[in-house]
Coordinates of C-alpha atoms and ligand atoms in Angstrom, one line a residue:
M1 CA 108.2 107.3 112.5
V2 CA 105.0 106.7 114.3
T3 CA 104.2 103.5 116.3
L4 CA 101.3 101.9 118.0
D5 CA 103.0 102.9 121.3
D6 CA 102.9 106.5 120.3
I7 CA 99.1 106.2 119.5
E8 CA 98.4 104.5 122.8
A9 CA 100.4 107.2 124.6
A10 CA 98.5 109.9 122.7
A11 CA 95.2 108.3 123.8
G12 CA 96.2 108.7 127.5
R13 CA 97.5 112.2 127.0
I14 CA 94.4 113.6 125.3
R15 CA 91.8 111.8 127.5
G16 CA 89.9 114.6 129.1
M17 CA 90.6 117.0 126.2
V18 CA 88.5 115.1 123.6
R19 CA 85.2 113.3 123.6
E20 CA 84.8 109.6 123.0
T21 CA 82.3 109.8 120.1
S22 CA 79.5 107.3 119.6
V23 CA 79.0 104.7 116.8
K24 CA 75.6 103.9 115.4
R25 CA 74.3 101.4 112.8
S26 CA 72.8 102.7 109.6
P27 CA 69.9 100.5 108.6
S28 CA 69.5 102.1 105.2
L29 CA 73.2 102.0 104.2
T30 CA 73.4 98.4 105.6
E31 CA 70.7 97.5 103.1
L32 CA 72.4 99.2 100.2
A33 CA 75.9 97.9 101.0
G34 CA 74.9 94.3 101.5
G35 CA 76.4 94.1 105.0
D36 CA 76.5 95.9 108.3
V37 CA 77.4 99.6 108.0
W38 CA 78.4 101.6 111.1
L39 CA 78.8 105.3 111.4
K40 CA 81.6 106.6 113.7
C41 CA 80.1 110.0 114.7
E42 CA 83.3 112.0 115.0
H43 CA 81.5 115.1 113.7
H44 CA 80.2 115.3 117.3
Q45 CA 83.7 115.8 118.5
Q46 CA 84.4 119.2 120.3
T47 CA 85.2 121.8 117.6
G48 CA 83.2 119.7 115.2
A49 CA 85.9 117.5 113.7
F50 CA 88.5 114.9 114.6
K51 CA 91.4 117.4 114.2
L52 CA 91.2 118.2 117.9
R53 CA 92.8 114.8 118.6
G54 CA 96.0 115.6 116.7
A55 CA 96.2 119.2 117.7
A56 CA 95.7 118.3 121.4
N57 CA 98.3 115.6 121.3
A58 CA 100.8 117.8 119.5
A59 CA 100.2 120.8 121.8
A60 CA 100.3 118.7 125.0
R61 CA 103.7 117.3 123.9
L62 CA 105.4 120.7 123.6
G63 CA 108.0 121.8 126.1
R64 CA 108.4 125.4 126.9
V65 CA 107.2 127.6 124.0
A66 CA 105.8 131.1 123.7
G67 CA 102.7 129.7 122.1
V68 CA 101.4 127.7 119.1
T69 CA 100.7 128.9 115.6
T70 CA 99.4 127.6 112.2
A71 CA 97.9 129.1 109.1
S72 CA 94.8 126.9 108.7
T73 CA 91.5 128.7 109.0
G74 CA 89.5 125.4 108.7
N75 CA 89.1 122.6 111.1
H76 CA 92.8 122.4 112.1
G77 CA 93.0 126.0 113.0
R78 CA 89.9 125.7 115.1
A79 CA 91.2 122.6 116.8
L80 CA 94.5 124.1 117.6
A81 CA 93.0 127.3 119.1
H82 CA 90.7 125.1 121.2
A83 CA 93.6 122.8 122.4
A84 CA 95.8 125.8 123.2
R85 CA 93.1 127.3 125.4
Q86 CA 92.7 124.1 127.3
L87 CA 96.4 124.0 127.9
G88 CA 96.7 127.7 128.7
L89 CA 99.0 128.4 125.7
P90 CA 98.7 131.5 123.6
A91 CA 97.6 130.7 120.0
V92 CA 98.1 132.9 116.9
I93 CA 96.2 131.7 113.8
C94 CA 97.7 133.5 110.7
V95 CA 95.2 134.3 108.0
S96 CA 95.2 136.2 104.8
R97 CA 93.1 139.3 104.1
L98 CA 90.8 137.1 102.0
V99 CA 89.5 135.3 105.0
P100 CA 85.9 136.4 105.8
Q101 CA 85.0 138.2 109.0
N102 CA 82.9 135.4 110.4
K103 CA 85.9 133.1 110.3
L104 CA 88.1 135.6 112.1
E105 CA 85.4 135.9 114.8
A106 CA 85.2 132.2 115.2
I107 CA 88.9 131.9 115.8
E108 CA 88.8 134.8 118.3
A109 CA 85.8 133.3 120.1
L110 CA 88.1 130.4 120.9
G111 CA 90.5 132.7 122.7
A112 CA 93.1 132.8 119.9
E113 CA 94.5 135.7 118.0
A114 CA 93.6 135.8 114.3
R115 CA 96.6 137.6 112.7
V116 CA 95.6 139.1 109.4
I117 CA 98.7 139.2 107.2
G118 CA 99.2 139.2 103.4
A119 CA 97.0 138.6 100.5
S120 CA 97.3 134.8 100.2
Q121 CA 97.4 131.6 102.3
D122 CA 101.1 131.4 101.4
E123 CA 101.9 134.7 103.0
A124 CA 99.9 133.8 106.1
F125 CA 101.9 130.6 106.3
E126 CA 105.1 132.7 106.0
E127 CA 104.1 134.6 109.1
A128 CA 103.5 131.4 111.0
R129 CA 107.0 130.3 110.0
R130 CA 108.4 133.6 111.2
L131 CA 106.7 133.2 114.6
E132 CA 108.3 129.8 114.8
R133 CA 111.8 131.1 113.8
E134 CA 111.9 134.4 115.7
E135 CA 109.4 134.3 118.5
D136 CA 109.7 130.8 119.9
F137 CA 106.2 129.7 118.8
A138 CA 105.6 126.0 117.9
L139 CA 104.2 125.7 114.4
V140 CA 101.7 122.7 114.5
P141 CA 101.0 121.5 111.0
P142 CA 97.7 120.0 110.0
F143 CA 98.8 116.5 109.0
D144 CA 102.5 115.8 108.3
H145 CA 103.7 115.6 111.9
A146 CA 104.3 112.5 114.1
D147 CA 102.3 113.9 117.1
V148 CA 99.4 114.9 114.9
I149 CA 99.3 111.5 113.2
A150 CA 99.4 109.7 116.6
G151 CA 96.6 111.9 117.9
Q152 CA 94.4 111.1 114.9
G153 CA 95.3 107.4 115.4
T154 CA 93.5 107.4 118.7
L155 CA 90.3 107.2 116.5
G156 CA 91.5 103.8 115.2
L157 CA 91.8 102.5 118.8
E158 CA 88.4 103.8 119.6
I159 CA 86.7 102.3 116.6
L160 CA 88.1 98.9 117.2
A161 CA 87.1 99.0 120.9
Q162 CA 83.6 99.9 119.8
I163 CA 83.3 97.5 116.8
P164 CA 85.8 94.7 117.4
D165 CA 84.8 92.8 114.3
A166 CA 85.1 95.7 111.8
A167 CA 86.3 94.4 108.5
T168 CA 86.8 97.6 106.6
L169 CA 87.3 101.2 107.6
A170 CA 86.4 103.9 105.0
I171 CA 88.3 107.1 105.7
P172 CA 88.1 110.6 104.1
L173 CA 91.5 111.4 102.7
S174 CA 93.3 114.7 102.1
G175 CA 96.8 115.3 103.6
G176 CA 96.6 111.8 105.0
G177 CA 97.2 112.4 108.7
L178 CA 93.8 110.9 109.6
L179 CA 94.2 107.8 107.4
A180 CA 97.8 107.2 108.4
G181 CA 97.1 107.3 112.1
V182 CA 93.9 105.3 112.0
A183 CA 95.3 102.7 109.6
L184 CA 98.5 102.3 111.7
A185 CA 96.4 101.8 114.9
A186 CA 93.9 99.4 113.2
K187 CA 96.4 97.3 111.3
S188 CA 98.7 97.0 114.3
L189 CA 95.9 95.4 116.2
R190 CA 94.1 93.7 113.3
P191 CA 96.5 93.1 110.4
D192 CA 93.6 91.7 108.3
I193 CA 91.5 94.9 108.4
R194 CA 91.0 96.8 105.1
I195 CA 91.6 100.5 104.9
I196 CA 89.9 102.5 102.1
G197 CA 90.7 106.1 101.5
I198 CA 88.1 108.3 99.8
S199 CA 88.7 111.7 98.2
M200 CA 86.9 113.9 95.7
E201 CA 87.8 113.7 92.0
R202 CA 88.4 117.5 91.9
G203 CA 91.9 118.2 93.0
A204 CA 92.9 115.2 95.2
A205 CA 96.6 115.7 95.9
M206 CA 97.2 112.4 97.7
A207 CA 95.6 110.4 94.9
A208 CA 97.7 112.2 92.2
S209 CA 100.8 111.7 94.3
L210 CA 100.3 108.0 94.8
K211 CA 99.8 107.6 91.1
A212 CA 103.0 109.6 90.3
G213 CA 105.0 107.7 93.0
R214 CA 106.0 110.9 94.7
P215 CA 104.4 114.0 96.2
V216 CA 103.1 116.2 93.4
E217 CA 101.0 119.4 93.3
V218 CA 97.5 119.6 91.9
E219 CA 95.4 122.6 91.0
E220 CA 93.1 123.3 94.0
L221 CA 89.5 123.4 92.8
E222 CA 86.4 124.3 94.6
T223 CA 84.6 121.3 96.0
L224 CA 81.8 120.5 98.4
A225 CA 84.4 118.4 100.3
D226 CA 86.3 121.6 101.2
S227 CA 88.1 120.0 104.1
L228 CA 89.7 117.6 101.7
G229 CA 91.3 120.3 99.5
G230 CA 94.9 121.4 99.5
G231 CA 98.2 119.8 98.8
I232 CA 100.2 117.2 100.7
G233 CA 103.5 119.2 100.6
L234 CA 106.2 118.5 98.1
D235 CA 108.5 117.9 101.0
N236 CA 106.1 115.5 102.6
R237 CA 107.9 113.4 105.2
L238 CA 105.4 111.0 106.8
T239 CA 101.9 110.8 105.4
F240 CA 102.7 110.0 101.8
G241 CA 104.8 106.9 102.7
M242 CA 102.3 105.8 105.4
C243 CA 99.3 106.1 103.1
R244 CA 101.2 104.2 100.4
A245 CA 102.0 101.4 102.8
L246 CA 98.8 101.2 104.7
M247 CA 95.9 102.0 102.3
D248 CA 94.3 99.0 100.5
S249 CA 92.4 101.1 98.0
L250 CA 91.3 104.5 97.0
I251 CA 87.9 105.7 95.8
L252 CA 87.3 109.0 94.1
L253 CA 83.9 110.7 94.0
T254 CA 82.2 113.3 91.9
E255 CA 80.6 116.4 93.4
A256 CA 77.1 114.9 92.8
E257 CA 78.1 111.7 94.6
I258 CA 79.4 113.6 97.6
A259 CA 76.2 115.7 97.7
A260 CA 74.1 112.5 97.6
G261 CA 76.0 111.1 100.5
L262 CA 75.4 114.3 102.5
R263 CA 71.7 114.3 101.8
H264 CA 71.4 110.6 102.6
L265 CA 73.1 111.0 106.0
A266 CA 70.8 113.9 106.8
R267 CA 67.5 112.3 105.7
E268 CA 68.0 108.7 106.6
D269 CA 70.4 108.8 109.5
G270 CA 69.6 112.2 111.0
E271 CA 73.3 113.3 110.9
T272 CA 74.4 116.7 109.7
V273 CA 77.9 116.4 108.3
E274 CA 80.2 118.5 106.0
G275 CA 81.0 117.3 102.5
A276 CA 84.3 115.7 103.5
A277 CA 82.5 113.5 106.0
A278 CA 79.9 112.4 103.5
V279 CA 82.2 110.5 101.2
G280 CA 81.7 107.1 102.7
A281 CA 77.9 107.3 102.3
G282 CA 78.4 108.8 98.9
A283 CA 80.6 105.9 97.9
I284 CA 78.0 103.3 98.9
L285 CA 75.2 105.1 97.1
A286 CA 77.4 105.3 94.0
G287 CA 78.0 101.5 94.1
K288 CA 81.7 102.0 94.7
L289 CA 81.8 100.6 98.2
R290 CA 80.2 97.4 99.6
A291 CA 80.1 95.6 102.9
E292 CA 79.8 92.0 101.9
S293 CA 83.2 91.0 103.5
G294 CA 82.1 92.1 107.0
P295 CA 81.2 95.1 109.0
L296 CA 82.0 98.4 107.3
V297 CA 82.7 101.5 109.4
L298 CA 82.3 105.0 107.8
L299 CA 84.3 107.7 109.6
L300 CA 82.1 110.8 109.7
S301 CA 85.1 113.1 110.2
G302 CA 83.4 116.5 110.7
G303 CA 80.3 118.5 110.8
N304 CA 81.4 122.1 110.1
I305 CA 79.2 123.2 107.3
D306 CA 77.4 126.5 107.0
P307 CA 73.8 125.7 108.0
A308 CA 72.4 127.7 105.0
R309 CA 74.6 125.7 102.7
H310 CA 73.4 122.4 104.2
A311 CA 69.8 123.5 104.0
A312 CA 70.3 124.5 100.3
L313 CA 71.8 121.1 99.5
L314 CA 68.9 119.3 101.1
G315 CA 66.5 121.4 99.1
E316 CA 68.2 120.5 95.8
E317 CA 66.9 117.5 93.8
T318 CA 68.4 114.1 94.7
Ligands
LIG401 C1 91.2 117.5 107.7 C2 89.9 116.8 107.4 C3 89.9 115.6 106.7 C4 91.2 115.0 106.1 O1 92.2 114.7 107.0 P1 93.7 114.6 106.5 O2 94.5 114.2 107.7 O3 94.1 115.9 105.9 O4 93.7 113.5 105.4 C5 88.7 114.9 106.5 N1 87.6 115.4 107.0 C6 87.5 116.5 107.7 C7 86.2 117.0 108.3 C8 88.7 117.3 108.0 O5 88.7 118.4 108.6

């Protein structure tokens, strides 16, 4: 269970470890959506994504451990490595042999060890579990953990402090730690607020699970919103139930719609975001999300996109 008290305690705990990110109004999206649209610029967070909030809260809550570990090479691994360094804890990020050299270097630049093990993500994860079992490391998972959810929830408090009359929050959705935390914070303070989750059509595990009424596996497909890929865990304990209880609706986007959102944010708003963070803008452009019932906040969740990839997307036709 996670409560508003847990989220407020997390906010106090991670102050000084994370930035308060800015909000700005998007004139062009406001015009398209028929009401005020605000951008919560969490892609300007340290490590380039909101995941530092959850990782910092979880790591700061640990008692005496030998270190922290995980098997994510994406935004969560980066966040955990950064938080561990801030707290003076050793971090071992387990990766498979398939992970490219530049990602290994990025992890090691944050002071963590990138431990190359096995030929798949599953084998890398097995090593993280072994470290937990045998070497007294704490395994900090990317979303399905109360301290991680509470940390992500601090974004909900921050958004409502910055835009007190927000009517709708549009939140990128994958494993659901972000949506669960933000929605719990926001609805505890403002029960009338609407929470919209947005995923890609290609391989959205939470969407498939909600439809099935229980956590299910989906085939993982390549998508521009790479940070939204991956499963929710068949043994999901927290985020599935919280998303089911707290989310008002769910929007799915095609790859072209996500790309259009990314291009719009770059050209019209001057913001460089990764695909996962472009889904709110993409949904407005696709006519799937409006702001007529009051101010709409788009959560720009991360900015970690390869610059060459971003440039290539901008070069492609609209
Ligand atoms: C992890 C991530 C998400 C999704 O968060 P969940 O808690 O897994 O739903 C969205 N955007 C970015 C940039 C992320 O790194």
